Amino acid sequence: MIRPLGARVVIKKIEAEEKTQGGLILTSQSKEAPQYAEVVAVGPGTEEEPMEVKVGDKVVFSKYGGTDIKHEGEELTIMRQSDILAVIE
């Protein structure tokens, strides 16, 4: 497992829907990059930035935030907590 440092988190992106609300099936080219994810690991935070998210939270993140990596066959993203825009409740 990856243990992020400081106020960083590891997220796993949630794939975009393959159908529109009207029932149209989208091709892989017309799907937007996912901006929703599940938090899979959190760092300890810092004095200036305590951690506000926890493992299992579903979040919305900044479109260009983070660094994509592949770890043990899984595609993950490491990003600063400040690149997370909201927690979905």
Coordinates of N, CA and C in Angstrom, one line a residue:
M1 N 0.8 -1.2 0.0 CA 0.0 0.0 0.0 C 0.9 1.2 0.0
I2 N 0.3 2.3 -0.5 CA 1.0 3.6 -0.6 C 0.6 4.4 0.6
R3 N 1.6 5.0 1.3 CA 1.3 5.9 2.4 C 1.7 7.3 2.0
P4 N 0.8 8.2 1.7 CA 1.1 9.6 1.3 C 1.7 10.4 2.5
L5 N 2.5 11.3 2.1 CA 3.2 12.2 3.1 C 2.5 13.5 3.2
G6 N 2.6 14.2 4.4 CA 2.0 15.5 4.6 C 0.5 15.5 4.3
A7 N 0.1 16.6 3.7 CA -1.4 16.8 3.4 C -1.7 16.3 2.0
R8 N -1.3 15.0 1.7 CA -1.6 14.4 0.4 C -2.5 13.2 0.6
V9 N -3.2 12.9 -0.5 CA -4.1 11.8 -0.4 C -3.9 10.9 -1.7
V10 N -4.3 9.7 -1.6 CA -4.2 8.8 -2.8 C -5.7 8.5 -3.1
I11 N -6.1 8.7 -4.4 CA -7.4 8.5 -4.8 C -7.5 7.5 -5.9
K12 N -8.6 6.8 -6.0 CA -8.9 6.0 -7.2 C -10.1 6.6 -7.9
K13 N -9.9 6.9 -9.2 CA -10.9 7.6 -10.0 C -12.1 6.7 -10.2
I14 N -13.3 7.3 -10.2 CA -14.5 6.5 -10.5 C -14.9 6.8 -11.9
E15 N -15.0 5.8 -12.7 CA -15.2 6.0 -14.2 C -16.5 6.7 -14.5
A16 N -16.5 7.5 -15.5 CA -17.7 8.2 -16.0 C -18.7 7.2 -16.5
E17 N -19.9 7.6 -16.5 CA -21.0 6.8 -17.0 C -20.9 6.6 -18.5
E18 N -21.3 5.4 -19.0 CA -21.2 5.1 -20.4 C -22.5 5.4 -21.1
K19 N -23.5 5.8 -20.3 CA -24.8 6.2 -20.9 C -25.2 7.6 -20.4
T20 N -25.9 8.4 -21.3 CA -26.4 9.7 -20.9 C -27.7 9.4 -20.2
Q21 N -28.3 10.4 -19.6 CA -29.6 10.3 -18.9 C -30.7 9.9 -19.9
G22 N -30.5 10.4 -21.2 CA -31.5 10.1 -22.2 C -31.3 8.7 -22.8
G23 N -30.3 7.9 -22.4 CA -30.1 6.6 -22.8 C -29.1 6.4 -24.0
L24 N -28.5 7.5 -24.4 CA -27.5 7.4 -25.5 C -26.2 6.7 -24.9
I25 N -25.6 5.8 -25.6 CA -24.3 5.2 -25.2 C -23.2 6.0 -25.7
L26 N -22.2 6.4 -24.8 CA -21.1 7.2 -25.2 C -19.9 6.4 -25.6
T27 N -19.2 6.8 -26.6 CA -18.0 6.1 -27.0 C -16.9 6.6 -26.0
S28 N -15.8 5.8 -26.0 CA -14.7 6.2 -25.1 C -14.1 7.5 -25.3
Q29 N -14.2 8.0 -26.6 CA -13.6 9.3 -26.9 C -14.5 10.4 -26.4
S30 N -15.8 10.2 -26.3 CA -16.7 11.3 -25.9 C -16.9 11.4 -24.4
K31 N -16.4 10.4 -23.6 CA -16.5 10.4 -22.2 C -15.5 11.4 -21.6
E32 N -15.9 12.2 -20.7 CA -15.0 13.1 -20.0 C -14.1 12.3 -19.0
A33 N -12.9 12.9 -18.8 CA -12.1 12.3 -17.7 C -12.8 12.4 -16.4
P34 N -12.7 11.3 -15.6 CA -13.5 11.4 -14.3 C -12.9 12.4 -13.4
Q35 N -13.8 13.1 -12.7 CA -13.4 14.1 -11.7 C -14.0 13.7 -10.3
Y36 N -14.5 12.4 -10.3 CA -15.0 11.9 -9.0 C -14.0 10.7 -8.6
A37 N -13.8 10.6 -7.3 CA -12.9 9.5 -6.9 C -13.2 9.1 -5.5
E38 N -12.6 7.9 -5.1 CA -12.7 7.4 -3.7 C -11.3 7.6 -3.1
V39 N -11.3 8.1 -1.9 CA -10.0 8.2 -1.2 C -9.6 6.8 -0.7
V40 N -8.4 6.4 -1.0 CA -7.9 5.1 -0.6 C -6.8 5.2 0.4
A41 N -6.2 6.4 0.6 CA -5.1 6.5 1.6 C -5.0 8.0 1.9
V42 N -4.7 8.4 3.1 CA -4.5 9.8 3.5 C -3.2 9.9 4.3
G43 N -2.5 11.1 4.1 CA -1.3 11.4 4.9 C -1.7 11.9 6.3
P44 N -0.7 12.1 7.1 CA -0.9 12.6 8.5 C -1.4 14.0 8.5
G45 N -1.3 14.8 7.5 CA -1.6 16.2 7.5 C -0.4 17.0 8.0
T46 N -0.6 18.3 8.1 CA 0.4 19.2 8.7 C -0.2 20.1 9.7
E47 N 0.6 20.9 10.4 CA 0.0 21.9 11.3 C -0.8 22.9 10.6
E48 N -0.3 23.3 9.4 CA -1.0 24.3 8.6 C -2.2 23.8 7.9
E49 N -2.2 22.5 7.6 CA -3.3 21.8 6.8 C -3.7 20.5 7.4
P50 N -4.5 20.5 8.5 CA -5.0 19.2 9.0 C -5.8 18.4 8.0
M51 N -5.8 17.1 8.1 CA -6.6 16.3 7.1 C -8.1 16.5 7.4
E52 N -8.9 16.7 6.3 CA -10.3 16.8 6.4 C -11.0 15.7 5.7
V53 N -10.3 14.9 4.9 CA -10.9 13.7 4.3 C -10.4 12.5 4.9
K54 N -11.1 11.4 4.7 CA -10.7 10.1 5.3 C -10.9 9.0 4.3
V55 N -10.2 7.9 4.5 CA -10.3 6.7 3.6 C -11.8 6.4 3.4
G56 N -12.2 6.1 2.2 CA -13.6 5.8 1.9 C -14.5 6.9 1.4
D57 N -14.0 8.2 1.7 CA -14.8 9.4 1.2 C -14.8 9.4 -0.3
K58 N -16.0 9.8 -0.8 CA -16.1 10.0 -2.3 C -15.9 11.5 -2.5
V59 N -15.1 11.9 -3.4 CA -14.7 13.3 -3.5 C -14.8 13.8 -5.0
V60 N -14.9 15.1 -5.2 CA -14.7 15.8 -6.4 C -13.4 16.5 -6.4
F61 N -12.6 16.3 -7.4 CA -11.3 16.9 -7.4 C -11.0 17.8 -8.6
S62 N -10.0 18.7 -8.5 CA -9.6 19.6 -9.6 C -9.2 18.8 -10.8
K63 N -9.7 19.2 -12.0 CA -9.5 18.5 -13.2 C -8.0 18.2 -13.5
Y64 N -7.1 19.1 -13.2 CA -5.7 18.9 -13.6 C -4.8 18.7 -12.3
G65 N -5.4 18.3 -11.2 CA -4.7 18.1 -10.0 C -4.1 16.7 -9.9
G66 N -3.0 16.5 -9.2 CA -2.5 15.2 -8.9 C -1.5 14.6 -9.9
T67 N -0.9 13.5 -9.5 CA 0.0 12.7 -10.3 C -0.5 11.3 -10.4
D68 N -0.7 10.9 -11.7 CA -1.2 9.5 -11.9 C -0.1 8.5 -11.8
I69 N -0.3 7.4 -11.1 CA 0.6 6.3 -11.0 C -0.1 5.0 -11.2
K70 N 0.7 4.0 -11.4 CA 0.2 2.6 -11.4 C 0.9 1.8 -10.3
H71 N 0.2 1.3 -9.4 CA 0.7 0.6 -8.3 C 0.0 -0.8 -8.1
E72 N 0.8 -1.9 -8.2 CA 0.2 -3.2 -8.1 C -1.0 -3.4 -9.0
G73 N -0.8 -2.9 -10.3 CA -1.9 -3.1 -11.3 C -3.0 -2.2 -11.2
E74 N -3.0 -1.3 -10.2 CA -4.2 -0.3 -10.0 C -3.7 1.1 -10.5
E75 N -4.6 1.8 -11.1 CA -4.3 3.2 -11.5 C -4.8 4.1 -10.4
L76 N -3.9 4.8 -9.8 CA -4.2 5.7 -8.7 C -3.7 7.1 -9.0
T77 N -4.1 8.1 -8.2 CA -3.6 9.4 -8.3 C -3.2 9.9 -6.9
I78 N -2.0 10.5 -6.8 CA -1.6 11.2 -5.6 C -1.8 12.6 -5.8
M79 N -2.5 13.3 -4.8 CA -2.7 14.7 -4.9 C -2.7 15.4 -3.6
R80 N -2.5 16.7 -3.6 CA -2.6 17.5 -2.4 C -4.1 17.6 -2.0
Q81 N -4.3 17.6 -0.7 CA -5.7 17.7 -0.2 C -6.4 19.0 -0.7
S82 N -5.6 20.0 -0.9 CA -6.1 21.3 -1.4 C -6.7 21.2 -2.8
D83 N -6.3 20.1 -3.6 CA -6.9 19.9 -4.9 C -8.2 19.2 -4.9
I84 N -8.7 18.8 -3.7 CA -10.0 18.2 -3.5 C -11.0 19.3 -3.3
L85 N -12.0 19.4 -4.1 CA -12.9 20.5 -4.1 C -14.1 20.3 -3.1
A86 N -14.6 19.0 -3.0 CA -15.7 18.7 -2.2 C -15.8 17.2 -1.8
V87 N -16.4 16.9 -0.7 CA -16.7 15.5 -0.3 C -18.2 15.3 -0.7
I88 N -18.5 14.2 -1.3 CA -19.9 13.8 -1.7 C -20.5 13.1 -0.5
E89 N -21.6 13.6 0.0 CA -22.2 12.9 1.2 C -23.5 12.2 0.7

